[in-house]
XYZ file of N, CA, C and O in Angstrom:
864
model
N 0.844 -1.139 0.161
C -0.084 -0.077 0.050
C 0.854 1.224 0.006
O 1.871 1.385 0.764
N 0.726 2.098 -0.710
C 1.473 3.419 -1.014
C 1.376 4.036 0.292
O 0.337 4.462 0.791
N 2.547 4.680 0.758
C 2.683 5.544 2.010
C 2.651 4.641 3.235
O 2.786 5.169 4.437
N 2.521 3.371 3.286
C 2.521 2.568 4.489
C 3.895 1.684 4.615
O 4.236 1.088 3.623
N 4.419 1.823 5.646
C 5.613 0.948 5.802
C 5.281 -0.113 6.895
O 4.822 0.038 8.085
N 5.523 -1.212 6.641
C 5.397 -2.522 7.259
C 6.642 -2.754 8.288
O 7.659 -2.904 7.790
N 6.271 -2.529 9.482
C 7.338 -2.679 10.477
C 7.387 -4.061 11.179
O 8.297 -4.329 11.960
N 6.298 -4.878 11.255
C 6.330 -6.241 11.948
C 5.501 -7.207 11.048
O 4.558 -6.637 10.293
N 5.684 -8.496 11.136
C 4.814 -9.355 10.651
C 4.271 -10.296 11.537
O 4.913 -10.690 12.450
N 2.930 -10.364 11.698
C 2.099 -11.272 12.555
C 1.979 -12.579 11.966
O 1.242 -12.889 11.079
N 2.844 -13.527 12.380
C 2.838 -14.914 11.735
C 1.704 -15.721 12.095
O 1.338 -16.674 11.286
N 1.184 -15.572 13.207
C -0.068 -16.551 13.615
C -1.126 -15.718 14.319
O -1.393 -16.176 15.447
N -1.541 -14.554 13.755
C -2.356 -13.826 14.430
C -1.926 -12.870 15.385
O -0.837 -12.932 15.627
N -2.794 -12.243 16.079
C -2.298 -11.159 16.973
C -1.638 -11.688 18.159
O -0.847 -11.002 18.899
N -1.725 -12.902 18.590
C -1.224 -13.529 19.707
C -0.073 -14.348 19.407
O 0.613 -14.966 20.119
N 0.280 -14.483 18.053
C 1.330 -15.248 17.547
C 2.645 -14.464 17.597
O 2.700 -13.272 17.939
N 3.878 -15.147 17.156
C 5.192 -14.563 17.101
C 5.110 -13.540 16.027
O 4.480 -13.460 14.964
N 5.909 -12.566 16.276
C 6.037 -11.367 15.229
C 7.578 -11.414 14.844
O 8.368 -12.015 15.428
N 7.704 -10.607 13.591
C 9.061 -10.331 13.234
C 9.183 -8.902 12.993
O 8.234 -8.211 12.766
N 10.448 -8.436 13.151
C 10.815 -7.014 12.953
C 10.360 -6.270 14.280
O 10.233 -6.701 15.488
N 9.768 -4.968 13.985
C 9.624 -4.125 15.003
C 8.355 -3.485 15.118
O 7.743 -3.256 14.143
N 7.673 -3.329 16.365
C 6.524 -2.863 16.365
C 6.577 -1.762 17.400
O 6.884 -2.027 18.634
N 6.340 -0.423 17.107
C 6.474 0.576 17.907
C 7.842 0.624 18.616
O 8.793 0.630 17.957
N 7.768 0.612 20.014
C 8.945 0.470 20.688
C 9.422 -0.788 21.176
O 10.186 -0.919 22.182
N 8.964 -1.684 20.401
C 9.203 -3.112 20.853
C 9.786 -4.014 19.735
O 9.541 -3.588 18.454
N 10.429 -5.055 19.940
C 10.976 -5.918 18.835
C 10.819 -7.455 19.421
O 10.684 -7.565 20.595
N 10.643 -8.251 18.224
C 10.611 -9.677 18.772
C 11.993 -10.195 18.951
O 12.944 -9.806 18.397
N 12.022 -11.239 19.697
C 13.253 -11.994 20.104
C 12.795 -13.422 20.303
O 11.707 -13.788 20.417
N 13.801 -14.393 20.400
C 13.568 -15.754 20.751
C 14.618 -16.276 21.768
O 15.821 -15.817 21.741
N 14.270 -17.036 22.697
C 15.042 -17.573 23.766
C 14.715 -18.926 23.909
O 13.606 -19.261 24.187
N 15.612 -19.855 23.737
C 15.412 -21.224 23.771
C 14.206 -21.717 22.914
O 13.360 -22.530 23.475
N 13.921 -21.316 21.848
C 12.955 -21.568 21.003
C 11.505 -20.915 21.407
O 10.408 -21.115 20.760
N 11.482 -20.077 22.301
C 10.341 -19.488 22.918
C 10.356 -17.927 22.317
O 11.311 -17.218 22.554
N 9.409 -17.505 21.610
C 9.266 -16.167 21.078
C 8.798 -15.311 22.168
O 7.794 -15.530 22.930
N 9.458 -14.102 22.143
C 9.083 -13.027 23.157
C 9.159 -11.740 22.546
O 9.842 -11.652 21.662
N 8.664 -10.577 23.158
C 8.811 -9.351 22.706
C 9.521 -8.473 23.825
O 9.220 -8.705 25.056
N 10.533 -7.566 23.479
C 11.304 -6.855 24.379
C 11.269 -5.517 23.852
O 11.022 -5.010 22.664
N 11.595 -4.583 24.719
C 11.691 -3.091 24.488
C 12.814 -2.983 23.410
O 13.933 -3.578 23.675
N 12.660 -2.106 22.561
C 13.912 -1.834 21.622
C 14.933 -0.943 22.302
O 14.420 0.243 22.885
N 16.048 -1.253 22.312
C 17.196 -0.366 22.746
C 18.088 0.061 21.767
O 18.688 -0.898 20.978
N 18.230 1.488 21.456
C 19.366 1.691 20.424
C 20.749 1.384 20.804
O 21.255 1.528 21.966
N 21.500 0.357 20.005
C 22.910 0.176 20.328
C 23.726 1.254 20.589
O 23.570 2.248 19.821
N 24.530 1.221 21.620
C 25.370 2.298 22.008
C 26.722 2.144 21.152
O 27.147 1.041 20.781
N 27.314 3.348 20.851
C 28.751 3.239 20.275
C 29.398 4.407 21.004
O 29.608 5.552 20.459
N 29.905 4.081 22.378
C 30.416 5.140 23.045
C 31.653 5.759 22.428
O 32.582 5.066 21.861
N 31.782 6.995 22.680
C 32.890 7.665 22.125
C 33.398 8.883 22.909
O 33.625 9.923 22.696
N 33.660 8.337 24.270
C 34.294 9.105 25.274
C 35.714 9.377 24.858
O 36.201 8.613 24.020
N 36.444 10.463 25.465
C 37.556 10.584 25.147
C 38.612 9.437 25.503
O 39.446 9.059 24.747
N 38.368 8.571 26.394
C 39.011 7.584 26.988
C 38.880 6.418 25.941
O 39.882 5.670 25.603
N 37.735 6.132 25.482
C 37.357 4.941 24.561
C 37.977 5.219 23.181
O 38.411 4.444 22.650
N 37.969 6.616 22.696
C 38.378 7.030 21.550
C 40.039 6.868 21.443
O 40.487 6.177 20.618
N 40.562 7.168 22.678
C 42.040 6.987 22.865
C 42.458 5.554 22.770
O 43.352 5.104 22.094
N 41.659 4.649 23.453
C 41.913 3.322 23.383
C 41.619 2.629 22.069
O 42.615 1.850 21.762
N 40.740 3.102 21.299
C 40.631 2.548 20.017
C 41.778 2.998 19.035
O 42.184 2.126 18.094
N 42.252 4.280 19.254
C 43.407 4.792 18.543
C 44.617 3.965 18.810
O 45.466 3.533 17.974
N 44.892 3.660 20.179
C 45.910 2.959 20.602
C 45.979 1.611 20.082
O 46.997 0.866 19.548
N 44.741 0.889 20.193
C 44.698 -0.460 19.654
C 45.042 -0.538 18.081
O 45.764 -1.405 17.612
N 44.456 0.337 17.389
C 44.851 0.534 15.991
C 46.206 0.593 15.523
O 46.877 0.178 14.712
N 46.915 1.472 16.566
C 48.310 1.617 16.325
C 49.166 0.375 16.585
O 50.146 0.071 15.859
N 48.697 -0.442 17.686
C 49.467 -1.522 17.943
C 49.274 -2.378 16.874
O 50.165 -3.428 16.481
N 48.116 -2.725 16.316
C 47.841 -3.682 15.291
C 48.521 -3.376 14.105
O 49.039 -4.293 13.293
N 48.849 -2.035 13.818
C 49.537 -1.623 12.543
C 51.097 -2.083 12.831
O 51.580 -2.553 11.891
N 51.433 -1.910 13.929
C 52.961 -2.235 14.325
C 53.178 -3.831 14.318
O 54.095 -4.201 13.630
N 52.141 -4.554 14.853
C 52.230 -5.990 14.672
C 52.105 -6.395 13.353
O 52.849 -7.516 13.162
N 51.371 -5.975 12.479
C 51.436 -6.424 10.991
C 52.730 -6.020 10.494
O 53.130 -6.876 9.825
N 53.390 -5.056 10.653
C 54.771 -5.043 10.064
C 55.800 -6.123 10.664
O 56.679 -6.438 10.106
N 55.626 -6.407 11.994
C 56.615 -7.259 12.554
C 56.192 -8.826 12.475
O 56.778 -9.704 12.920
N 54.995 -8.930 11.787
C 54.445 -10.449 11.809
C 55.445 -11.386 11.272
O 55.641 -12.360 11.786
N 55.941 -11.082 9.981
C 56.854 -12.005 9.502
C 58.197 -12.029 10.002
O 58.886 -13.062 10.227
N 58.914 -10.806 10.377
C 60.363 -10.843 10.680
C 60.463 -11.037 12.242
O 61.518 -11.748 12.713
N 59.368 -10.871 13.096
C 59.533 -11.055 14.501
C 58.529 -11.959 14.980
O 58.960 -12.838 15.848
N 57.263 -11.750 14.789
C 56.140 -12.439 15.557
C 56.119 -14.018 15.250
O 55.865 -14.846 16.141
N 56.128 -14.264 13.921
C 56.163 -15.575 13.559
C 57.240 -16.508 14.034
O 57.155 -17.472 14.715
N 58.626 -16.021 13.863
C 59.674 -16.760 14.382
C 60.019 -16.735 15.828
O 60.399 -17.836 16.595
N 59.743 -15.550 16.511
C 60.012 -15.478 18.013
C 58.942 -15.301 18.847
O 59.095 -15.459 20.106
N 57.657 -15.307 18.457
C 56.584 -15.319 19.348
C 55.717 -16.581 19.148
O 55.350 -17.346 20.126
N 55.529 -17.021 17.909
C 54.460 -18.078 17.738
C 54.949 -19.397 18.354
O 54.010 -20.180 18.961
N 56.244 -19.855 18.482
C 56.714 -20.996 19.011
C 56.274 -21.282 20.499
O 56.287 -22.276 21.051
N 56.077 -19.988 21.167
C 55.864 -20.055 22.704
C 54.233 -19.793 23.025
O 53.949 -19.863 24.258
N 53.398 -19.683 22.152
C 51.969 -19.502 22.466
C 51.229 -20.808 21.715
O 51.172 -20.873 20.653
N 50.488 -21.501 22.572
C 49.712 -22.461 22.048
C 48.147 -22.208 21.825
O 47.360 -22.698 21.105
N 47.621 -21.440 22.670
C 46.303 -21.021 22.841
C 46.044 -19.620 22.118
O 44.772 -19.137 22.095
N 46.899 -18.984 21.593
C 46.767 -17.786 20.801
C 47.931 -17.562 19.931
O 48.991 -18.224 20.104
N 47.717 -16.833 18.994
C 48.895 -16.363 17.883
C 50.027 -15.536 18.610
O 49.558 -14.821 19.566
N 51.082 -15.445 18.101
C 52.197 -14.596 18.541
C 51.645 -13.054 18.210
O 51.856 -12.296 19.029
N 51.115 -13.049 17.111
C 50.376 -11.651 16.877
C 49.514 -11.109 17.735
O 49.531 -10.017 18.396
N 48.455 -11.920 18.381
C 47.493 -11.472 19.384
C 48.308 -11.185 20.807
O 47.881 -10.430 21.567
N 49.313 -12.172 20.805
C 50.060 -12.093 22.335
C 50.713 -10.733 22.216
O 51.018 -9.998 23.125
N 51.351 -10.453 21.134
C 52.078 -9.175 21.123
C 51.225 -7.950 21.081
O 51.572 -6.976 21.940
N 49.997 -7.934 20.710
C 49.203 -6.829 20.768
C 48.634 -6.693 22.141
O 48.627 -5.660 22.801
N 48.309 -7.825 22.847
C 47.905 -7.852 24.132
C 49.044 -7.137 25.279
O 48.726 -6.368 26.067
N 50.264 -7.694 24.930
C 51.333 -7.197 25.721
C 51.682 -5.762 25.547
O 52.048 -5.053 26.414
N 51.527 -5.265 24.357
C 52.049 -3.878 23.938
C 50.928 -2.863 24.160
O 51.425 -1.757 24.210
N 49.775 -3.251 24.245
C 48.590 -2.089 24.416
C 49.124 -1.204 25.632
O 48.630 0.056 25.411
N 49.765 -1.688 26.643
C 50.032 -0.795 27.746
C 51.401 -0.315 27.793
O 51.897 0.301 28.791
N 52.133 -0.480 26.845
C 53.478 0.082 26.726
C 53.871 0.836 25.442
O 54.795 0.457 24.780
N 53.070 1.860 25.291
C 53.250 2.800 24.089
C 53.567 4.193 24.560
O 53.119 4.573 25.772
N 54.305 5.092 23.768
C 54.531 6.234 24.067
C 53.119 7.132 23.960
O 52.265 6.616 23.357
N 53.298 8.317 24.303
C 51.833 9.188 24.236
C 51.505 9.274 22.930
O 50.361 9.467 22.629
N 52.543 9.403 21.828
C 52.137 9.250 20.376
C 51.764 8.087 19.774
O 51.767 7.898 18.570
N 51.504 7.109 20.558
C 51.312 5.590 20.152
C 52.523 5.018 19.407
O 52.207 4.034 18.679
N 53.694 5.506 19.674
C 54.872 4.752 19.098
C 55.456 3.872 20.199
O 55.239 4.044 21.339
N 56.506 3.062 19.800
C 57.109 2.229 20.778
C 58.116 2.957 21.512
O 58.796 3.906 20.985
N 58.678 2.323 22.593
C 59.821 2.937 23.264
C 60.637 1.745 23.739
O 60.230 0.492 23.476
N 61.931 2.030 24.075
C 62.842 1.052 24.415
C 62.531 -0.109 25.335
O 63.004 -1.257 25.293
N 61.604 0.095 26.242
C 61.073 -0.820 27.247
C 60.033 -1.952 26.711
O 59.720 -2.721 27.388
N 59.480 -1.603 25.608
C 58.502 -2.396 24.880
C 59.309 -3.669 24.735
O 60.515 -3.790 24.099
N 58.646 -4.779 24.936
C 59.285 -6.140 24.675
C 58.824 -6.591 23.302
O 57.874 -6.907 22.955
N 59.882 -6.369 22.256
C 59.598 -7.022 21.086
C 59.886 -8.489 20.826
O 59.510 -9.211 19.844
N 60.595 -8.874 21.732
C 60.769 -10.399 22.022
C 60.687 -10.747 23.435
O 60.941 -9.817 24.212
N 60.244 -12.024 23.828
C 59.947 -12.454 25.118
C 60.337 -13.852 25.419
O 59.783 -14.751 24.547
N 61.191 -14.107 26.425
C 61.578 -15.494 26.377
C 62.459 -15.728 27.619
O 62.723 -14.859 28.393
N 62.980 -16.968 27.856
C 63.621 -17.560 29.066
C 65.163 -17.527 28.768
O 65.850 -18.025 29.705
N 65.647 -17.249 27.712
C 67.047 -17.130 27.342
C 67.662 -15.842 28.009
O 66.969 -14.851 28.123
N 68.928 -15.914 28.636
C 69.589 -14.685 29.242
C 69.416 -13.522 28.236
O 69.956 -13.550 27.058
N 68.933 -12.399 28.635
C 69.054 -11.067 27.981
C 70.322 -10.525 27.679
O 71.233 -10.507 28.664
N 70.881 -9.949 26.489
C 71.938 -9.394 26.391
C 72.320 -8.313 27.256
O 71.398 -7.530 27.479
N 73.501 -8.030 27.737
C 73.806 -6.966 28.549
C 74.153 -5.744 27.774
O 75.395 -5.700 27.282
N 73.333 -4.813 27.673
C 73.450 -3.691 26.669
C 74.412 -2.725 27.211
O 74.377 -2.347 28.487
N 75.498 -2.251 26.452
C 76.496 -1.208 26.729
C 76.158 -0.006 26.187
O 75.788 1.130 26.951
N 76.063 0.173 24.851
C 75.848 1.600 24.117
C 75.563 1.414 22.696
O 75.933 0.248 22.086
N 74.728 2.363 22.248
C 74.479 2.309 20.770
C 74.620 3.682 20.280
O 74.554 4.676 20.826
N 75.081 3.633 18.950
C 75.338 4.757 18.211
C 74.834 4.841 16.835
O 74.788 3.865 16.119
N 74.289 6.069 16.258
C 73.832 6.293 15.092
C 74.656 7.265 14.445
O 74.897 8.324 14.853
N 75.248 6.992 13.221
C 76.043 7.858 12.461
C 75.110 8.426 11.302
O 74.933 7.704 10.267
N 74.598 9.620 11.522
C 73.634 10.141 10.380
C 74.285 10.274 9.101
O 73.680 10.280 8.211
N 75.658 10.547 8.920
C 76.310 10.623 7.740
C 76.293 9.341 6.763
O 76.348 9.431 5.558
N 76.467 8.231 7.574
C 76.495 7.062 6.791
C 75.376 6.156 7.105
O 75.238 5.158 6.368
N 74.438 6.416 8.049
C 73.358 5.498 8.159
C 73.538 4.338 8.945
O 72.793 3.482 9.119
N 74.774 4.227 9.670
C 75.230 2.838 10.339
C 74.683 3.108 11.786
O 74.867 4.247 12.622
N 74.025 2.035 12.474
C 73.736 1.916 13.703
C 74.638 0.670 14.184
O 74.419 -0.221 13.619
N 75.421 1.093 15.262
C 76.390 0.304 15.887
C 76.155 0.109 17.412
O 75.981 1.045 18.029
N 75.714 -1.168 17.962
C 75.274 -1.332 19.226
C 76.310 -2.235 19.737
O 76.725 -3.466 19.267
N 76.893 -2.087 20.971
C 77.787 -3.071 21.677
C 77.126 -3.395 23.047
O 76.229 -2.977 23.599
N 77.613 -4.736 23.256
C 76.996 -5.381 24.425
C 78.128 -6.124 24.966
O 79.256 -6.482 24.474
N 77.734 -6.682 26.418
C 78.861 -7.501 27.024
C 78.617 -8.950 26.772
O 77.486 -9.515 26.757
N 79.767 -9.611 26.678
C 79.619 -11.086 26.359
C 79.652 -11.888 27.490
O 79.338 -13.065 27.584
N 79.804 -11.183 28.838
C 79.709 -11.919 30.001
C 78.320 -12.509 30.205
O 77.292 -11.853 30.343
N 78.111 -13.783 30.693
C 76.844 -14.463 31.027
C 76.751 -14.904 32.528
O 77.847 -15.322 33.066
N 75.550 -15.028 32.942
C 75.417 -15.326 34.378
C 74.414 -16.239 34.623
O 74.305 -17.063 35.648
N 73.512 -16.565 33.517
C 72.627 -17.792 33.908
C 72.817 -18.611 32.614
O 73.657 -19.540 32.569
N 71.903 -18.824 31.651
C 71.923 -19.671 30.717
C 72.460 -19.057 29.309
O 72.209 -19.872 28.160
N 72.985 -18.091 29.327
C 73.410 -17.438 27.942
C 74.843 -18.164 27.599
O 75.492 -18.571 28.550
N 75.058 -18.374 26.347
C 76.331 -18.814 25.830
C 76.856 -17.834 24.698
O 76.304 -17.147 24.159
N 78.178 -17.963 24.683
C 78.869 -17.013 23.772
C 78.516 -17.277 22.355
O 78.626 -16.354 21.550
N 78.033 -18.530 22.001
C 77.544 -18.904 20.640
C 76.259 -18.358 20.390
O 75.634 -18.500 19.231
N 75.430 -17.832 21.344
C 73.969 -17.323 21.018
C 73.945 -16.326 19.945
O 74.755 -15.512 19.985
N 73.017 -16.498 19.066
C 72.863 -15.580 18.078
C 72.422 -14.141 18.823
O 71.329 -14.225 19.521
N 72.748 -12.939 18.196
C 72.354 -11.745 18.622
C 71.693 -11.151 17.345
O 72.351 -10.914 16.318
N 70.386 -10.489 17.566
C 69.771 -9.701 16.527
C 69.555 -8.396 17.024
O 69.534 -7.913 18.228
N 69.488 -7.346 16.091
C 69.213 -5.927 16.184
C 67.978 -5.508 15.428
O 68.107 -5.785 14.363
N 67.112 -4.940 16.186
C 65.895 -4.373 15.612
C 65.947 -2.878 15.657
O 66.049 -2.332 16.941
N 65.658 -2.110 14.660
C 65.699 -0.695 14.762
C 64.284 -0.114 14.157
O 63.799 -0.520 13.268
N 63.887 1.058 14.822
C 62.601 1.536 14.696
C 62.683 3.069 14.538
O 63.408 3.659 15.432
N 62.044 3.551 13.543
C 62.046 4.994 13.342
C 60.647 5.537 13.575
O 59.599 5.366 12.976
N 60.455 6.351 14.691
C 59.193 6.570 15.356
C 58.216 7.564 14.357
O 57.138 6.982 14.059
N 58.750 8.476 13.818
C 57.922 9.269 12.800
C 57.364 8.514 11.807
O 56.228 8.776 11.220
N 58.129 7.744 10.972
C 57.567 6.954 9.983
C 57.083 5.523 10.205
O 56.416 5.001 9.469
N 57.460 5.036 11.335
C 56.973 3.779 11.945
C 57.743 2.536 11.196
O 57.391 1.554 11.182
N 58.902 2.837 10.497
C 59.592 1.813 9.775
C 60.530 1.021 10.663
O 60.976 1.588 11.687
N 60.726 -0.160 10.244
C 61.605 -1.033 10.952
C 62.835 -1.695 10.235
O 62.497 -1.837 9.008
N 63.943 -1.883 10.660
C 65.130 -2.589 10.149
C 65.488 -3.651 10.968
O 65.578 -3.385 12.080
N 65.853 -4.732 10.456
C 66.112 -6.122 11.365
C 67.409 -6.640 10.713
O 67.710 -6.918 9.541
N 68.463 -6.631 11.760
C 69.684 -7.556 11.344
C 69.440 -8.856 12.171
O 69.730 -8.869 13.238
N 68.881 -9.930 11.520
C 68.493 -10.974 12.194
C 69.693 -12.029 12.313
O 70.297 -12.530 11.365
N 70.013 -12.310 13.708
C 71.193 -13.282 13.811
C 72.430 -12.677 13.303
O 73.133 -13.563 12.565
N 72.741 -11.471 13.381
C 73.699 -10.974 12.535
C 75.111 -10.779 13.278
O 76.241 -10.504 12.803
N 75.175 -11.381 14.641
C 76.253 -11.521 15.321
C 76.065 -12.473 16.293
O 74.918 -13.177 16.547
N 77.128 -12.688 17.367
C 76.866 -13.627 18.557
C 77.395 -12.872 19.899
O 77.777 -11.732 19.824
N 77.039 -13.432 20.902
C 77.433 -12.863 22.206
C 78.955 -12.490 22.253
O 79.303 -11.483 22.681
N 79.751 -13.388 21.835
C 81.156 -13.281 21.988
C 81.746 -12.217 21.128
O 82.840 -11.681 21.534
N 81.094 -11.846 20.159
C 81.479 -10.639 19.408
C 81.429 -9.234 19.989
O 82.171 -8.421 19.605
N 80.332 -9.013 20.676
C 80.220 -7.945 21.515
C 79.589 -6.627 20.746
O 79.750 -5.579 21.172
N 79.365 -6.788 19.461
C 79.013 -5.679 18.679
C 78.131 -6.257 17.490
O 78.403 -7.308 16.910
N 77.149 -5.324 17.172
C 76.419 -5.691 15.870
C 75.822 -4.256 15.303
O 75.772 -3.345 15.810
N 75.833 -4.452 14.052
C 75.565 -3.191 13.070
C 74.481 -3.473 12.200
O 74.188 -4.664 11.802
N 73.780 -2.280 11.751
C 72.833 -2.287 10.759
C 72.759 -0.962 10.145
O 72.759 0.088 10.632
N 72.600 -1.053 8.724
C 72.545 0.149 7.825
C 71.124 0.460 7.725
O 70.283 -0.404 7.339
N 70.638 1.826 7.866
C 69.594 2.563 7.651
C 69.724 3.675 6.936
O 70.822 4.306 6.788
N 68.664 4.371 6.525
C 68.752 5.673 5.865
C 69.678 6.697 6.679
O 69.762 6.776 7.780
N 70.367 7.643 5.919
C 70.977 8.664 6.591
C 70.251 9.852 7.070
O 69.059 9.924 6.516
N 70.840 10.748 7.802
C 69.979 11.927 8.251
C 68.934 11.936 9.218
O 68.391 13.034 9.372
N 68.738 10.770 9.809
C 67.638 10.883 10.933
C 68.172 11.597 12.170
O 69.264 11.506 12.375
N 67.308 12.012 12.992
C 67.535 12.389 14.310
C 67.650 11.353 15.204
O 66.805 10.416 15.285
N 68.800 11.237 16.138
C 68.832 10.245 17.008
C 67.702 9.938 17.909
O 67.290 8.893 18.395
N 67.025 11.149 18.436
C 65.912 10.922 19.214
C 64.687 10.349 18.629
O 63.707 9.936 19.407
N 64.621 10.174 17.251
C 63.605 9.584 16.606
C 63.797 8.162 16.576
O 63.085 7.207 15.857
N 65.066 7.611 16.807
C 65.263 6.123 16.540
C 65.287 5.411 18.057
O 65.508 6.004 19.108
N 64.850 4.233 17.846
C 64.850 3.193 19.013
C 65.376 1.914 18.515
O 65.149 1.632 17.379
N 66.112 1.387 19.308
C 66.808 -0.017 18.873
C 66.595 -1.144 20.083
O 66.341 -0.817 21.153
N 66.474 -2.385 19.613
C 66.303 -3.401 20.692
C 67.381 -4.528 20.200
O 67.698 -4.932 19.025
N 68.142 -5.027 21.190
C 68.882 -6.335 20.987
C 68.089 -7.454 21.617
O 67.308 -7.357 22.732
N 68.394 -8.759 21.105
C 67.722 -9.859 21.755
C 68.664 -11.100 21.238
O 69.215 -11.128 20.213
N 68.675 -12.157 22.151
C 69.432 -13.227 21.724
C 68.410 -14.406 21.399
O 67.394 -14.608 22.033
N 69.035 -15.398 20.755
C 68.196 -16.578 20.534
C 69.269 -17.821 20.204
O 70.306 -17.562 19.923
N 68.704 -18.956 20.426
C 69.543 -20.163 20.253
C 68.718 -21.381 19.867
O 67.556 -21.520 20.528
N 69.053 -22.339 19.115
C 68.555 -23.568 18.988
C 67.355 -23.543 17.760
O 67.200 -22.577 17.239
N 66.832 -24.772 17.690
C 65.765 -24.798 16.632
C 64.829 -25.814 17.345
O 64.974 -26.657 18.200
N 63.618 -25.784 16.666
C 62.475 -26.683 17.176
C 62.079 -26.522 18.806
O 61.995 -25.641 19.306
N 62.031 -27.897 19.354
C 61.764 -27.777 20.618
C 62.830 -27.268 21.542
O 62.568 -27.033 22.809
N 63.983 -27.088 20.995
C 65.185 -26.386 21.747
C 65.450 -25.098 21.531
O 66.351 -24.540 22.026
N 64.399 -24.397 20.852
C 64.485 -23.023 20.411
C 64.377 -22.201 21.637
O 63.334 -22.300 22.452
N 65.287 -21.302 21.911
C 65.201 -20.340 23.098
C 65.229 -18.830 22.492
O 66.027 -18.587 21.431
N 64.607 -17.939 23.165
C 64.829 -16.522 22.799
C 64.684 -15.560 24.166
O 64.110 -16.179 25.092
N 65.484 -14.646 24.154
C 65.518 -13.750 25.223
C 64.302 -12.553 25.179
O 64.030 -12.239 24.296
N 64.211 -12.116 26.437
C 63.544 -10.679 26.357
C 64.512 -9.659 25.507
O 65.694 -9.862 25.643
N 63.730 -8.785 24.954
C 64.587 -7.757 24.307
C 65.117 -6.779 25.339
O 64.518 -6.697 26.380
N 66.094 -5.984 24.953
C 66.519 -4.863 25.734
C 66.845 -3.726 24.647
O 67.406 -3.934 23.542
N 66.334 -2.476 25.113
C 66.424 -1.448 24.130
C 66.571 -0.283 24.486
O 66.800 0.149 25.754
N 66.974 0.691 23.674
C 67.069 2.028 24.083
C 67.111 3.167 22.856
O 67.057 2.750 21.827
N 67.678 4.264 22.998
C 67.884 5.248 21.849
C 69.360 5.403 21.744
O 70.192 5.476 22.703
N 69.696 5.479 20.457
C 71.185 5.633 20.211
C 71.699 7.051 20.464
O 70.870 8.017 20.347
N 72.997 7.198 20.749
C 73.699 8.500 20.819
C 74.139 8.749 19.467
O 74.168 7.815 18.428
N 74.446 10.039 18.948
C 74.888 10.440 17.735
C 76.443 10.087 17.628
O 77.293 10.621 18.472
N 76.728 9.409 16.788
C 78.101 9.036 16.532
C 78.809 9.990 15.531
O 78.129 10.547 14.616
N 80.002 10.173 15.551
C 80.630 11.236 14.586
C 81.926 10.404 13.856
O 82.389 9.463 14.467
């Protein structure tokens, strides 16, 4: 009928079940029993705190997508049975972001039971783009001089990462990675972590990170 909008369907007369909406009420079903309840407009809260949380979550997911292949699959997935390394990283990192939703040195980019490298210092040489990080070869728990050392570098303004995966060992006491030239040191963050073994014998350490000083 022109000008008439059907909002509900009476399936078995006025006392039978209905479909869709009648006035301020909607039909529903519970354990096979039809009933009518008040219609409530679904809420989509947008308080400042909720908006900030959504923004933070989106930032962490974006970071996790970049780290999925180089970091999360090889260094997180082996240690989680009931969730993916991706989801574990997002959960861990939600509470460890800078105010601008970037990562900082205390963020754990790897997490495990192998002894963490003892960080000494890191330098970035703006003219050549070299990042050089030194660490102590001395171990006190389960670390070995033959453990692989990896270096992950992060540029906050662009969100880019560079990884030197297993590019050195503990006994060498230094690892380097080339990145673009001309960055400001305060915009860079780096992390070291150790790993050893394969399969069921695979171990990885917690990462340790910081900001490099400017090298000359």
